[in-house]
Amino acid sequence: DLFLVLDLEATCTKCRSLYPIEIIEVSALLLDAHSLATLGEFQSHVRPTEHPLLDPFCVELTGIEQEQVDTAPLLGDVLLRFQQWLEGLGAFGGAKSLLPVTWTDWDLKICLETECGWRQLPRPPYLRRWCNLKRVYGARYRRASSLQKCVEALGLRWQGRAHNGLDDSRNTAMLAVRMVRDGCVLTVTDSFKDTVPSTDQ
């Protein structure tokens, strides 16, 4: 059984007036749910098409530079590469179960779902259900705030910068490992109604 710890970064402005927002980075770690070992990492920038010029606020927040998205593949191509990466690690083989893990519901319930909708891209079936780690954290420890504060509250050292997709994925994975070792059970916290029921973790 596997945990897919996922983080998306998207276009943004300080006043939050941008529409539509577009994914500009997809990052993930694949963890063995039993040994809690990291099996692989994925990171790709994504080229926005509706608002191709990044707002200075977005550049400062995410650390993503304009030239990185200018030369990046489109979202459909990144999702295909992402699936191929998972296939290469045997994530869909046999009786294995794959549980996506995100810090909030935003990544999969809002961000990816909305953009796949208006771009008319097929929704990845393995991302239709997920574990919101922030909700599990709040139930087990205390009221959850930011990812960084929750990481540090458990005595863990934050790595890298906030809102860098790969760093956020690594820190979320580190927190998830600690939580599982503390006895937390990671399971599906939300899903879309078209999801086929499955027993995981």
XYZ file of C-alpha atoms in Angstrom:
201
model
C 0.000 0.000 0.000
C 1.195 3.476 -0.902
C 0.792 7.100 0.157
C 1.004 9.700 -2.630
C 1.871 12.986 -0.914
C 0.917 15.731 -3.349
C 1.232 19.524 -3.547
C 0.096 21.908 -6.263
C 1.105 25.533 -6.726
C -1.007 27.893 -8.823
C -1.008 31.394 -10.262
C -2.098 34.046 -7.786
C -2.178 37.752 -7.007
C -2.100 39.571 -3.693
C -5.742 40.660 -4.002
C -6.839 37.164 -5.113
C -8.666 38.588 -8.129
C -7.116 36.259 -10.714
C -9.506 34.036 -12.669
C -9.043 31.366 -13.665
C -6.136 30.307 -11.521
C -3.779 27.853 -13.224
C -1.513 25.165 -11.847
C 2.145 26.100 -12.295
C 3.819 23.299 -10.316
C 2.999 19.663 -9.575
C 5.118 17.945 -6.921
C 4.756 14.658 -5.105
C 6.457 11.977 -3.039
C 5.483 8.316 -3.127
C 5.769 6.562 0.238
C 5.496 2.925 1.214
C 2.589 2.973 3.678
C 4.133 0.211 5.799
C 7.861 0.967 5.923
C 7.207 4.724 5.427
C 10.202 4.837 3.077
C 10.235 7.333 0.206
C 10.057 5.434 -3.089
C 10.389 8.417 -5.408
C 9.869 12.132 -5.996
C 8.163 13.985 -8.841
C 8.381 17.671 -9.697
C 7.361 19.590 -12.789
C 6.508 23.179 -13.553
C 3.442 23.809 -15.703
C 2.945 26.488 -18.352
C -0.075 28.745 -17.768
C -1.957 29.861 -20.895
C -4.723 32.209 -19.705
C -2.426 34.448 -17.662
C 1.045 33.492 -18.943
C 2.842 36.300 -17.092
C 3.301 35.541 -13.403
C 2.351 38.282 -10.972
C 5.312 39.523 -8.868
C 3.410 38.415 -5.748
C 3.215 34.873 -7.154
C 6.934 34.830 -7.971
C 7.794 35.995 -4.461
C 5.400 33.544 -2.789
C 6.328 30.402 -4.719
C 9.874 31.137 -5.838
C 8.850 30.067 -9.347
C 10.459 32.258 -12.016
C 8.849 33.351 -15.267
C 11.361 31.476 -17.420
C 10.590 28.246 -15.562
C 6.941 28.312 -16.629
C 7.657 29.742 -20.090
C 9.529 26.560 -21.020
C 7.338 24.143 -19.037
C 4.899 21.621 -20.540
C 1.133 22.128 -20.451
C -0.995 20.610 -17.682
C -2.261 17.703 -19.782
C 1.301 16.660 -20.598
C 2.384 16.995 -16.964
C -0.511 14.816 -15.779
C 0.482 12.187 -18.349
C 4.108 12.281 -17.176
C 2.897 12.089 -13.591
C 0.902 8.941 -14.318
C 3.859 7.413 -16.176
C 6.085 8.163 -13.168
C 3.641 6.356 -10.881
C 3.393 3.428 -13.298
C 7.182 3.198 -13.377
C 7.189 2.822 -9.595
C 4.549 0.095 -9.747
C 1.906 2.223 -8.038
C -0.996 0.675 -9.934
C 0.142 -2.942 -9.950
C -1.670 -5.902 -8.430
C -3.643 -5.392 -5.243
C -1.777 -2.240 -4.201
C -3.848 0.662 -2.919
C -2.811 4.250 -3.565
C -3.969 6.945 -1.153
C -3.301 10.564 -2.157
C -2.370 12.729 0.844
C -2.620 16.531 0.737
C -2.333 19.198 3.433
C -5.824 20.601 2.695
C -8.712 19.784 0.351
C -7.779 22.648 -1.983
C -5.282 20.826 -4.209
C -7.604 18.095 -5.481
C -11.122 19.240 -4.590
C -10.790 22.759 -5.986
C -7.576 23.481 -7.883
C -7.117 20.388 -10.063
C -10.844 19.704 -10.386
C -11.631 23.221 -11.589
C -8.800 23.413 -14.103
C -9.450 19.967 -15.550
C -13.052 21.113 -15.973
C -12.496 24.270 -17.979
C -9.572 22.773 -19.914
C -11.703 19.697 -20.656
C -8.967 17.373 -19.463
C -9.786 13.898 -18.156
C -9.657 13.783 -14.370
C -7.044 11.281 -13.138
C -9.164 8.513 -11.553
C -6.584 7.878 -8.817
C -6.935 11.497 -7.620
C -10.697 11.381 -7.008
C -10.333 10.536 -3.314
C -7.757 11.669 -0.798
C -6.665 12.136 2.792
C -6.653 15.719 4.078
C -3.721 15.509 6.494
C -4.638 18.825 8.113
C -7.967 17.367 9.235
C -6.285 14.267 10.674
C -3.715 16.464 12.432
C -6.405 18.612 14.032
C -8.257 15.568 15.337
C -5.121 13.984 16.822
C -3.089 16.859 18.235
C -4.583 20.342 18.365
C -6.107 22.915 16.101
C -4.070 22.904 12.911
C -2.701 26.150 11.499
C -0.147 26.433 8.708
C 1.800 23.413 7.502
C 5.063 24.914 8.748
C 3.694 25.621 12.232
C 2.290 22.096 12.515
C 5.594 20.566 11.414
C 7.498 22.615 13.983
C 4.911 21.967 16.720
C 5.868 18.281 16.618
C 9.549 19.121 17.001
C 10.377 18.519 13.347
C 12.660 20.831 11.376
C 11.100 22.582 8.414
C 13.014 21.982 5.204
C 13.297 24.471 2.350
C 10.794 27.240 1.691
C 7.027 27.371 2.102
C 5.021 27.331 -1.149
C 7.804 25.630 -3.058
C 5.885 22.610 -4.307
C 8.572 19.996 -3.780
C 9.570 21.389 -0.380
C 5.912 21.441 0.689
C 5.555 17.824 -0.456
C 8.674 16.781 1.447
C 7.521 18.531 4.612
C 4.001 17.109 4.315
C 5.507 13.638 3.880
C 7.774 14.133 6.900
C 4.766 15.185 8.966
C 2.678 12.247 7.703
C 5.414 9.780 8.665
C 5.608 11.256 12.155
C 1.826 11.128 12.532
C 1.639 7.478 11.463
C 4.391 6.626 13.944
C 2.331 8.444 16.595
C -0.570 6.127 15.840
C -2.594 8.199 13.380
C -4.475 6.260 10.722
C -4.438 7.908 7.312
C -7.613 7.156 5.417
C -9.921 8.806 2.891
C -11.355 12.050 4.301
C -13.101 13.278 1.147
C -13.878 12.196 -2.399
C -15.978 12.964 -5.428
C -19.291 11.158 -5.778
C -18.176 9.405 -8.959
C -15.415 7.603 -7.043
C -15.619 3.840 -6.846
C -15.644 2.816 -3.159
C -12.426 1.196 -2.031
C -10.894 0.022 1.204
C -7.577 1.706 1.905
C -5.216 1.850 4.830
